Tab-separated table of C-alpha atoms in Angstrom:
chain	number	residue	atom	x	y	z
A	1	UNK	CA	19.931	24.887	47.855
A	2	UNK	CA	16.175	24.288	47.960
A	3	UNK	CA	14.496	20.904	47.894
A	4	UNK	CA	13.461	19.709	44.423
A	5	UNK	CA	12.425	16.340	43.017
A	6	UNK	CA	11.060	15.070	39.708
A	7	UNK	CA	7.657	14.724	41.334
A	8	UNK	CA	7.403	18.529	41.365
A	9	UNK	CA	7.472	18.642	37.561
A	10	UNK	CA	3.867	17.471	36.870
A	11	UNK	CA	2.567	20.011	39.403
A	12	UNK	CA	4.503	22.833	37.792
A	13	UNK	CA	3.317	21.738	34.350
A	14	UNK	CA	-0.324	21.685	35.484
A	15	UNK	CA	0.016	25.165	36.974
A	16	UNK	CA	1.492	26.481	33.724
A	17	UNK	CA	-1.374	24.922	31.772
A	18	UNK	CA	-3.887	26.508	34.128
A	19	UNK	CA	-2.548	29.986	33.476
A	20	UNK	CA	-2.147	29.369	29.749
A	21	UNK	CA	-5.854	28.636	29.478
A	22	UNK	CA	-6.851	32.099	30.699
A	23	UNK	CA	-9.210	33.620	28.113
A	24	UNK	CA	-7.686	35.512	25.184
A	25	UNK	CA	-9.960	38.469	25.792
A	26	UNK	CA	-8.561	39.079	29.249
A	27	UNK	CA	-5.095	39.575	27.804
A	28	UNK	CA	-6.087	41.473	24.684
A	29	UNK	CA	-4.445	39.060	22.265
A	30	UNK	CA	-4.489	40.361	18.695
A	31	UNK	CA	-3.634	38.178	15.701
A	32	UNK	CA	-1.321	39.294	12.927
A	33	UNK	CA	-4.131	39.477	10.386
A	34	UNK	CA	-1.992	37.709	7.805
A	35	UNK	CA	-2.149	34.163	6.520
A	36	UNK	CA	0.881	31.888	6.170
A	37	UNK	CA	1.590	29.268	3.514
A	38	UNK	CA	2.791	26.108	5.274
A	39	UNK	CA	4.697	24.127	2.636
A	40	UNK	CA	6.352	20.821	3.473
A	41	UNK	CA	8.631	19.944	0.542
A	42	UNK	CA	11.550	19.222	2.854
A	43	UNK	CA	13.057	16.423	4.934
A	44	UNK	CA	14.131	18.499	7.928
A	45	UNK	CA	10.978	20.250	9.114
A	46	UNK	CA	9.701	20.109	12.701
A	47	UNK	CA	6.643	18.011	13.447
A	48	UNK	CA	3.202	19.566	12.911
A	49	UNK	CA	2.686	19.554	16.679
A	50	UNK	CA	5.758	21.735	17.187
A	51	UNK	CA	4.728	23.961	14.281
A	52	UNK	CA	1.367	24.441	15.986
A	53	UNK	CA	3.252	25.866	18.977
A	54	UNK	CA	5.236	28.187	16.725
A	55	UNK	CA	2.243	29.584	14.869
A	56	UNK	CA	0.168	29.992	18.006
A	57	UNK	CA	3.055	31.868	19.619
A	58	UNK	CA	2.906	34.226	16.623
A	59	UNK	CA	-0.892	34.564	16.891
A	60	UNK	CA	-1.201	33.389	13.284
A	61	UNK	CA	-4.787	32.261	12.841
A	62	UNK	CA	-4.892	31.499	9.094
A	63	UNK	CA	-2.866	28.784	7.368
A	64	UNK	CA	-2.806	27.555	3.776
A	65	UNK	CA	-1.731	24.002	2.993
A	66	UNK	CA	-0.821	22.493	-0.357
A	67	UNK	CA	-2.641	19.288	0.554
A	68	UNK	CA	-4.916	18.181	3.385
A	69	UNK	CA	-2.270	16.616	5.612
A	70	UNK	CA	-4.150	14.849	8.435
A	71	UNK	CA	-1.174	15.222	10.778
A	72	UNK	CA	-1.301	19.002	10.423
A	73	UNK	CA	-5.077	19.260	10.682
A	74	UNK	CA	-5.076	17.053	13.788
A	75	UNK	CA	-2.231	18.993	15.413
A	76	UNK	CA	-4.288	22.190	15.154
A	77	UNK	CA	-7.495	20.645	16.465
A	78	UNK	CA	-9.466	23.160	18.595
A	79	UNK	CA	-6.656	25.691	18.158
A	80	UNK	CA	-8.798	28.492	16.732
A	81	UNK	CA	-6.884	28.401	13.444
A	82	UNK	CA	-8.626	28.410	10.051
A	83	UNK	CA	-7.217	26.387	7.165
A	84	UNK	CA	-7.218	26.481	3.415
A	85	UNK	CA	-6.562	22.965	2.122
A	86	UNK	CA	-5.692	21.975	-1.428
A	87	UNK	CA	-6.356	19.324	-4.034
A	88	UNK	CA	-3.326	18.872	-6.316
A	89	UNK	CA	-3.372	19.180	-10.091
A	90	UNK	CA	-2.785	15.449	-10.360
A	91	UNK	CA	-6.244	14.848	-8.864
A	92	UNK	CA	-8.280	17.192	-11.062
A	93	UNK	CA	-9.357	14.482	-13.475
A	94	UNK	CA	-10.656	12.323	-10.615
A	95	UNK	CA	-12.437	15.221	-8.935
A	96	UNK	CA	-14.848	15.456	-11.879
A	97	UNK	CA	-16.354	12.170	-10.675
A	98	UNK	CA	-18.951	12.826	-7.920
A	99	UNK	CA	-18.149	9.572	-6.134
A	100	UNK	CA	-14.406	10.262	-6.094
A	101	UNK	CA	-14.996	13.848	-4.981
A	102	UNK	CA	-17.195	12.623	-2.123
A	103	UNK	CA	-14.595	10.032	-1.134
A	104	UNK	CA	-11.928	12.751	-1.020
A	105	UNK	CA	-14.027	15.022	1.164
A	106	UNK	CA	-15.157	12.279	3.552
A	107	UNK	CA	-11.566	11.072	3.880
A	108	UNK	CA	-9.691	14.386	4.060
A	109	UNK	CA	-12.173	16.921	5.454
A	110	UNK	CA	-14.975	15.292	7.405
A	111	UNK	CA	-12.756	13.643	10.069
A	112	UNK	CA	-11.382	17.073	11.046
A	113	UNK	CA	-14.632	19.048	11.156
A	114	UNK	CA	-15.629	20.954	13.197
A	115	UNK	CA	-12.708	20.676	15.633
A	116	UNK	CA	-10.386	22.063	12.952
A	117	UNK	CA	-11.805	24.992	11.017
A	118	UNK	CA	-11.462	24.521	7.256
A	119	UNK	CA	-12.712	27.504	5.270
A	120	UNK	CA	-11.677	26.747	1.686
A	121	UNK	CA	-10.588	24.050	-0.726
A	122	UNK	CA	-8.170	25.190	-3.426
A	123	UNK	CA	-8.793	22.889	-6.380
A	124	UNK	CA	-5.602	22.923	-8.441
A	125	UNK	CA	-2.723	25.387	-8.355
A	126	UNK	CA	-1.615	27.633	-11.230
A	127	UNK	CA	-3.247	25.318	-13.766
A	128	UNK	CA	-2.949	27.891	-16.565
A	129	UNK	CA	0.825	27.977	-16.127
A	130	UNK	CA	1.068	24.329	-17.161
A	131	UNK	CA	0.372	24.786	-20.915
A	132	UNK	CA	-1.690	21.590	-20.543
A	133	UNK	CA	-5.020	22.342	-22.228
A	134	UNK	CA	-6.504	19.061	-21.040
A	135	UNK	CA	-5.705	19.968	-17.435
A	136	UNK	CA	-7.243	23.399	-18.022
A	137	UNK	CA	-10.430	21.731	-19.259
A	138	UNK	CA	-10.549	19.600	-16.100
A	139	UNK	CA	-10.382	22.568	-13.720
A	140	UNK	CA	-13.911	23.986	-13.747
A	141	UNK	CA	-15.715	20.600	-13.787
A	142	UNK	CA	-13.567	19.512	-10.839
A	143	UNK	CA	-14.417	22.687	-8.897
A	144	UNK	CA	-18.109	22.306	-9.711
A	145	UNK	CA	-18.198	18.688	-8.588
A	146	UNK	CA	-16.363	19.417	-5.337
A	147	UNK	CA	-18.774	22.275	-4.619
A	148	UNK	CA	-21.826	20.110	-5.397
A	149	UNK	CA	-20.483	17.458	-3.048
A	150	UNK	CA	-20.086	20.041	-0.279
A	151	UNK	CA	-23.682	21.139	-0.897
A	152	UNK	CA	-24.902	17.550	-0.617
A	153	UNK	CA	-22.999	17.119	2.649
A	154	UNK	CA	-24.256	20.422	4.043
A	155	UNK	CA	-20.746	21.911	4.152
A	156	UNK	CA	-20.932	24.536	1.405
A	157	UNK	CA	-21.747	27.396	3.792
A	158	UNK	CA	-18.537	26.881	5.760
A	159	UNK	CA	-16.145	25.597	3.057
A	160	UNK	CA	-15.653	27.621	-0.143
A	161	UNK	CA	-14.273	26.240	-3.399
A	162	UNK	CA	-11.691	28.133	-5.433
A	163	UNK	CA	-8.374	27.754	-7.272
A	164	UNK	CA	-5.103	29.724	-7.342
A	165	UNK	CA	-3.608	31.437	-10.378
A	166	UNK	CA	-0.227	32.777	-11.385
A	167	UNK	CA	-0.103	36.336	-12.689
A	168	UNK	CA	0.963	34.858	-16.026
A	169	UNK	CA	-2.779	34.595	-16.797
A	170	UNK	CA	-2.602	38.338	-17.520
A	171	UNK	CA	-1.709	39.551	-21.005
A	172	UNK	CA	-1.412	43.117	-19.727
A	173	UNK	CA	-0.972	44.520	-16.220
A	174	UNK	CA	0.180	48.096	-16.916
A	175	UNK	CA	-1.363	50.433	-16.186
A	176	UNK	CA	-3.520	48.600	-13.611
A	177	UNK	CA	-6.772	49.933	-15.112
A	178	UNK	CA	-5.866	48.224	-18.413
A	179	UNK	CA	-5.363	44.771	-16.913
A	180	UNK	CA	-6.587	41.977	-19.187
A	181	UNK	CA	-6.436	38.191	-19.232
A	182	UNK	CA	-4.672	36.304	-21.999
A	183	UNK	CA	-7.046	35.790	-24.884
A	184	UNK	CA	-6.175	32.103	-25.241
A	185	UNK	CA	-7.416	31.517	-21.676
A	186	UNK	CA	-10.722	33.326	-22.150
A	187	UNK	CA	-12.655	30.174	-23.018
A	188	UNK	CA	-11.710	28.736	-19.630
A	189	UNK	CA	-11.733	31.898	-17.510
A	190	UNK	CA	-15.142	33.261	-18.541
A	191	UNK	CA	-17.129	30.261	-17.215
A	192	UNK	CA	-14.767	30.038	-14.251
A	193	UNK	CA	-15.527	33.645	-13.297
A	194	UNK	CA	-19.240	32.993	-13.730
A	195	UNK	CA	-18.912	30.089	-11.295
A	196	UNK	CA	-17.034	32.216	-8.748
A	197	UNK	CA	-19.793	34.816	-8.912
A	198	UNK	CA	-22.483	32.158	-8.588
A	199	UNK	CA	-21.065	30.538	-5.444
A	200	UNK	CA	-19.535	33.785	-4.093
A	201	UNK	CA	-16.021	32.413	-3.715
A	202	UNK	CA	-12.803	34.455	-3.982
A	203	UNK	CA	-10.466	34.563	-6.971
A	204	UNK	CA	-6.946	33.716	-5.763
A	205	UNK	CA	-3.696	34.959	-7.264
A	206	UNK	CA	-0.070	34.200	-6.480
A	207	UNK	CA	1.606	37.591	-6.865
A	208	UNK	CA	5.373	38.070	-6.646
A	209	UNK	CA	6.808	41.530	-7.407
A	210	UNK	CA	10.170	39.831	-6.873
A	211	UNK	CA	9.847	38.145	-10.277
A	212	UNK	CA	9.385	41.477	-12.034
A	213	UNK	CA	12.444	42.906	-10.297
A	214	UNK	CA	14.583	39.805	-10.920
A	215	UNK	CA	13.799	39.868	-14.632
A	216	UNK	CA	14.442	43.624	-15.024
A	217	UNK	CA	16.560	44.898	-12.115
A	218	UNK	CA	17.761	47.889	-14.111
A	219	UNK	CA	14.249	49.030	-15.020
A	220	UNK	CA	12.101	48.156	-11.987
A	221	UNK	CA	12.883	50.396	-8.995
A	222	UNK	CA	13.742	48.264	-5.990
A	223	UNK	CA	12.019	50.692	-3.628
A	224	UNK	CA	8.770	50.308	-5.589
A	225	UNK	CA	8.664	46.551	-5.116
A	226	UNK	CA	9.819	46.644	-1.457
A	227	UNK	CA	7.154	49.131	-0.226
A	228	UNK	CA	9.833	51.729	0.471
A	229	UNK	CA	9.485	55.478	-0.154
A	230	UNK	CA	9.545	56.107	-3.902
A	231	UNK	CA	7.930	58.214	-6.622
A	232	UNK	CA	5.618	55.379	-7.593
A	233	UNK	CA	3.442	55.581	-10.675
A	234	UNK	CA	0.140	57.202	-11.597
A	235	UNK	CA	-2.386	55.334	-13.720
A	236	UNK	CA	-3.062	57.715	-16.657
A	237	UNK	CA	-6.624	56.393	-17.058
A	238	UNK	CA	-7.736	56.790	-13.444
A	239	UNK	CA	-5.188	59.219	-11.943
A	240	UNK	CA	-4.783	56.735	-9.093
A	241	UNK	CA	-1.299	56.735	-7.580
A	242	UNK	CA	0.528	53.485	-6.749
A	243	UNK	CA	3.499	53.407	-4.388
A	244	UNK	CA	4.098	49.648	-4.665
A	245	UNK	CA	3.885	46.975	-7.327
A	246	UNK	CA	1.846	44.410	-5.374
A	247	UNK	CA	-1.195	46.679	-5.128
A	248	UNK	CA	-0.836	47.587	-8.800
A	249	UNK	CA	-0.821	43.885	-9.696
A	250	UNK	CA	-3.906	43.271	-7.585
A	251	UNK	CA	-5.843	46.109	-9.204
A	252	UNK	CA	-4.763	44.843	-12.638
A	253	UNK	CA	-6.453	41.518	-11.843
A	254	UNK	CA	-9.610	43.348	-10.764
A	255	UNK	CA	-9.534	45.217	-14.096
A	256	UNK	CA	-9.146	41.970	-16.040
A	257	UNK	CA	-12.107	40.468	-14.191
A	258	UNK	CA	-14.167	43.601	-14.849
A	259	UNK	CA	-13.286	43.374	-18.567
A	260	UNK	CA	-14.990	39.972	-18.556
A	261	UNK	CA	-18.162	41.395	-17.104
A	262	UNK	CA	-17.759	40.920	-13.353
A	263	UNK	CA	-17.641	43.425	-10.516
A	264	UNK	CA	-18.911	40.882	-7.990
A	265	UNK	CA	-15.784	38.799	-7.298
A	266	UNK	CA	-13.251	39.420	-4.540
A	267	UNK	CA	-9.570	38.920	-5.372
A	268	UNK	CA	-7.260	37.619	-2.660
A	269	UNK	CA	-3.499	37.083	-2.682
A	270	UNK	CA	-2.906	33.413	-1.886
A	271	UNK	CA	0.886	33.709	-2.171
A	272	UNK	CA	3.418	36.506	-2.028
A	273	UNK	CA	6.932	36.670	-0.645
A	274	UNK	CA	10.586	37.342	-1.310
A	275	UNK	CA	13.513	34.883	-1.262
A	276	UNK	CA	16.413	35.425	1.125
A	277	UNK	CA	18.880	33.633	-1.134
A	278	UNK	CA	19.168	32.812	-4.829
A	279	UNK	CA	21.490	31.816	-7.630
A	280	UNK	CA	23.964	34.301	-9.094
A	281	UNK	CA	21.460	35.328	-11.778
A	282	UNK	CA	18.633	35.947	-9.292
A	283	UNK	CA	18.972	39.637	-8.563
A	284	UNK	CA	17.745	40.930	-5.234
A	285	UNK	CA	17.441	37.587	-3.449
A	286	UNK	CA	18.986	38.630	-0.121
A	287	UNK	CA	17.960	38.475	3.550
A	288	UNK	CA	17.896	42.272	3.661
A	289	UNK	CA	15.445	42.589	0.775
A	290	UNK	CA	13.311	39.706	2.008
A	291	UNK	CA	13.126	41.338	5.426
A	292	UNK	CA	12.141	44.675	3.912
A	293	UNK	CA	9.469	43.160	1.666
A	294	UNK	CA	7.772	41.006	4.283
A	295	UNK	CA	8.282	43.465	7.125
A	296	UNK	CA	6.802	46.375	5.176
A	297	UNK	CA	4.018	44.123	3.897
A	298	UNK	CA	3.052	43.132	7.449
A	299	UNK	CA	2.877	46.787	8.435
A	300	UNK	CA	0.542	47.479	5.505
A	301	UNK	CA	-1.666	44.572	6.564
A	302	UNK	CA	-1.762	45.847	10.144
A	303	UNK	CA	-3.061	49.158	8.782
A	304	UNK	CA	-5.842	47.259	6.948
A	305	UNK	CA	-4.993	49.041	3.721
A	306	UNK	CA	-6.884	48.645	0.513
A	307	UNK	CA	-5.561	49.205	-2.990
A	308	UNK	CA	-5.919	52.603	-4.696
A	309	UNK	CA	-8.865	51.290	-6.728
A	310	UNK	CA	-10.517	49.682	-3.685
A	311	UNK	CA	-9.308	51.670	-0.691
A	312	UNK	CA	-12.071	50.498	1.647
A	313	UNK	CA	-11.393	46.763	1.095
A	314	UNK	CA	-8.398	45.529	3.146
A	315	UNK	CA	-6.046	43.393	1.072
A	316	UNK	CA	-6.294	39.718	2.043
A	317	UNK	CA	-2.843	38.095	1.907
A	318	UNK	CA	-1.142	34.768	2.617
A	319	UNK	CA	2.638	35.132	2.885
A	320	UNK	CA	4.858	32.506	1.314
A	321	UNK	CA	6.237	30.741	3.262
A	322	UNK	CA	6.657	29.561	6.823
A	323	UNK	CA	9.871	27.534	6.373
A	324	UNK	CA	12.707	27.217	3.902
A	325	UNK	CA	12.031	23.962	2.029
A	326	UNK	CA	15.232	22.139	1.109
A	327	UNK	CA	13.739	19.659	-1.387
A	328	UNK	CA	11.948	22.103	-3.670
A	329	UNK	CA	13.165	21.830	-7.270
A	330	UNK	CA	14.265	24.748	-9.394
A	331	UNK	CA	16.604	27.669	-8.710
A	332	UNK	CA	18.026	28.330	-5.240
A	333	UNK	CA	15.399	30.978	-4.541
A	334	UNK	CA	12.679	28.322	-4.498
A	335	UNK	CA	14.222	26.783	-1.381
A	336	UNK	CA	14.665	30.090	0.436
A	337	UNK	CA	11.304	31.825	0.788
A	338	UNK	CA	10.847	30.876	4.426
A	339	UNK	CA	10.380	33.252	7.326
A	340	UNK	CA	12.007	30.560	9.490
A	341	UNK	CA	14.696	27.952	9.258
A	342	UNK	CA	13.504	24.443	10.138
A	343	UNK	CA	15.141	24.769	13.577
A	344	UNK	CA	12.767	27.610	14.450
A	345	UNK	CA	15.254	30.460	14.081
A	346	UNK	CA	14.072	33.407	11.960
A	347	UNK	CA	15.836	33.838	8.631
A	348	UNK	CA	15.761	37.611	9.179
A	349	UNK	CA	14.315	39.925	11.786
A	350	UNK	CA	10.928	41.495	11.013
A	351	UNK	CA	9.750	41.637	14.596
A	352	UNK	CA	8.005	38.247	14.758
A	353	UNK	CA	8.879	36.662	18.098
A	354	UNK	CA	7.859	33.040	17.739
A	355	UNK	CA	8.754	29.986	19.767
A	356	UNK	CA	9.412	26.462	18.471
A	357	UNK	CA	9.485	24.160	21.531
A	358	UNK	CA	11.659	21.136	22.056
A	359	UNK	CA	9.962	17.865	21.222
A	360	UNK	CA	9.705	16.811	24.888
A	361	UNK	CA	7.509	19.808	25.703
A	362	UNK	CA	5.118	18.980	22.886
A	363	UNK	CA	4.611	15.370	23.914
A	364	UNK	CA	4.051	16.163	27.620
A	365	UNK	CA	0.438	17.228	27.118
A	366	UNK	CA	-1.708	17.377	24.001
A	367	UNK	CA	-3.813	20.114	25.544
A	368	UNK	CA	-0.952	22.579	25.257
A	369	UNK	CA	-1.447	22.529	21.498
A	370	UNK	CA	-4.606	24.558	21.776
A	371	UNK	CA	-3.362	27.506	23.794
A	372	UNK	CA	-1.832	30.775	22.707
A	373	UNK	CA	1.738	31.378	23.760
A	374	UNK	CA	1.113	35.089	23.945
A	375	UNK	CA	-0.598	34.204	27.197
A	376	UNK	CA	2.559	32.572	28.458
A	377	UNK	CA	4.498	35.711	27.717
A	378	UNK	CA	1.959	37.831	29.578
A	379	UNK	CA	2.344	35.829	32.809
A	380	UNK	CA	5.990	34.900	32.421
A	381	UNK	CA	7.205	36.905	35.411
A	382	UNK	CA	4.554	35.420	37.635
A	383	UNK	CA	5.461	31.874	36.599
A	384	UNK	CA	9.130	32.466	37.297
A	385	UNK	CA	8.287	33.578	40.802
A	386	UNK	CA	5.947	30.644	41.309
A	387	UNK	CA	8.393	28.041	40.042
A	388	UNK	CA	11.190	29.558	42.118
A	389	UNK	CA	8.964	29.254	45.183
A	390	UNK	CA	8.162	25.594	44.444
A	391	UNK	CA	11.817	24.730	43.938
A	392	UNK	CA	13.011	26.524	47.044
A	393	UNK	CA	10.177	25.594	49.374
């Protein structure tokens, strides 16, 4: 048996760190090209520092938060990851006040810039699904005040201001070329669209073909919503052929925006996903279907596909969600959208080989947080040989 003592451990750790900090370009690391929604409505999730390891091991470089959690933003400091942060609906009234908006930004954003890249602030989430007309009236003034504050602080060129919508804002989505917004929302959406065009920020939608299938499993072909081979549908007005519902939904939103006079606004999908489990009345909520939906979606993203109406514009997507969240209210499906269980095991296999380290590894050195674990995989054989030599020497 070779000689080994605990004093060897720091040396080994330093050697591993040295090789992990080899430049990305030398190893040809390529990110997934997809964003991930990192929700935290749970009491059993790993620490943000461990999550940083997991996402870096997956080469995920875009994350959307539902708040501006300082623990998360600090854990990803200098990690080369860009963040979308959010201001909750409960804060919209306050965000109309310039002083309160500035206090929010100086407290939640400024301490993390530029070491953590923050690209957008989502002001409110699915406000038009609330049926609260007062909240709807707060939305645009809040967005305008937050944007003006960013301008005053010299941050508007790096941090965009937007909000996220449910597809329930549409009164019609079929065929996609006939997409229109609900008439009762027009008084709010017209000035909102004008503002998006003015500041050149994206229009975000949360699009879930799963909901359409769950509500009408006998009428909506499962293959059509899961990106599997199917006959699809042809838009009679444009003759454009759609082989999946998500792209049809996206083009319907573009049509609704065009009907209100705008061709100058980009639409992005801020949420989409499929639950791996649901209640007895939630058709299709299975690990198999969730794996097919997200796996096929990732392959489409890798191909940089556009929609039939905008084939040259790759669809920008944030998948929902990173983890199953055990404290989310509502039906069982709400707690089962995660790609991963909180222990770091994948809920189903779609080819993502991530690594969630033990807590001891995270606390050994803060500098490890900022390296890509794809590098570790690339030099794994070498490290095994090196460590074996140090142990046996």
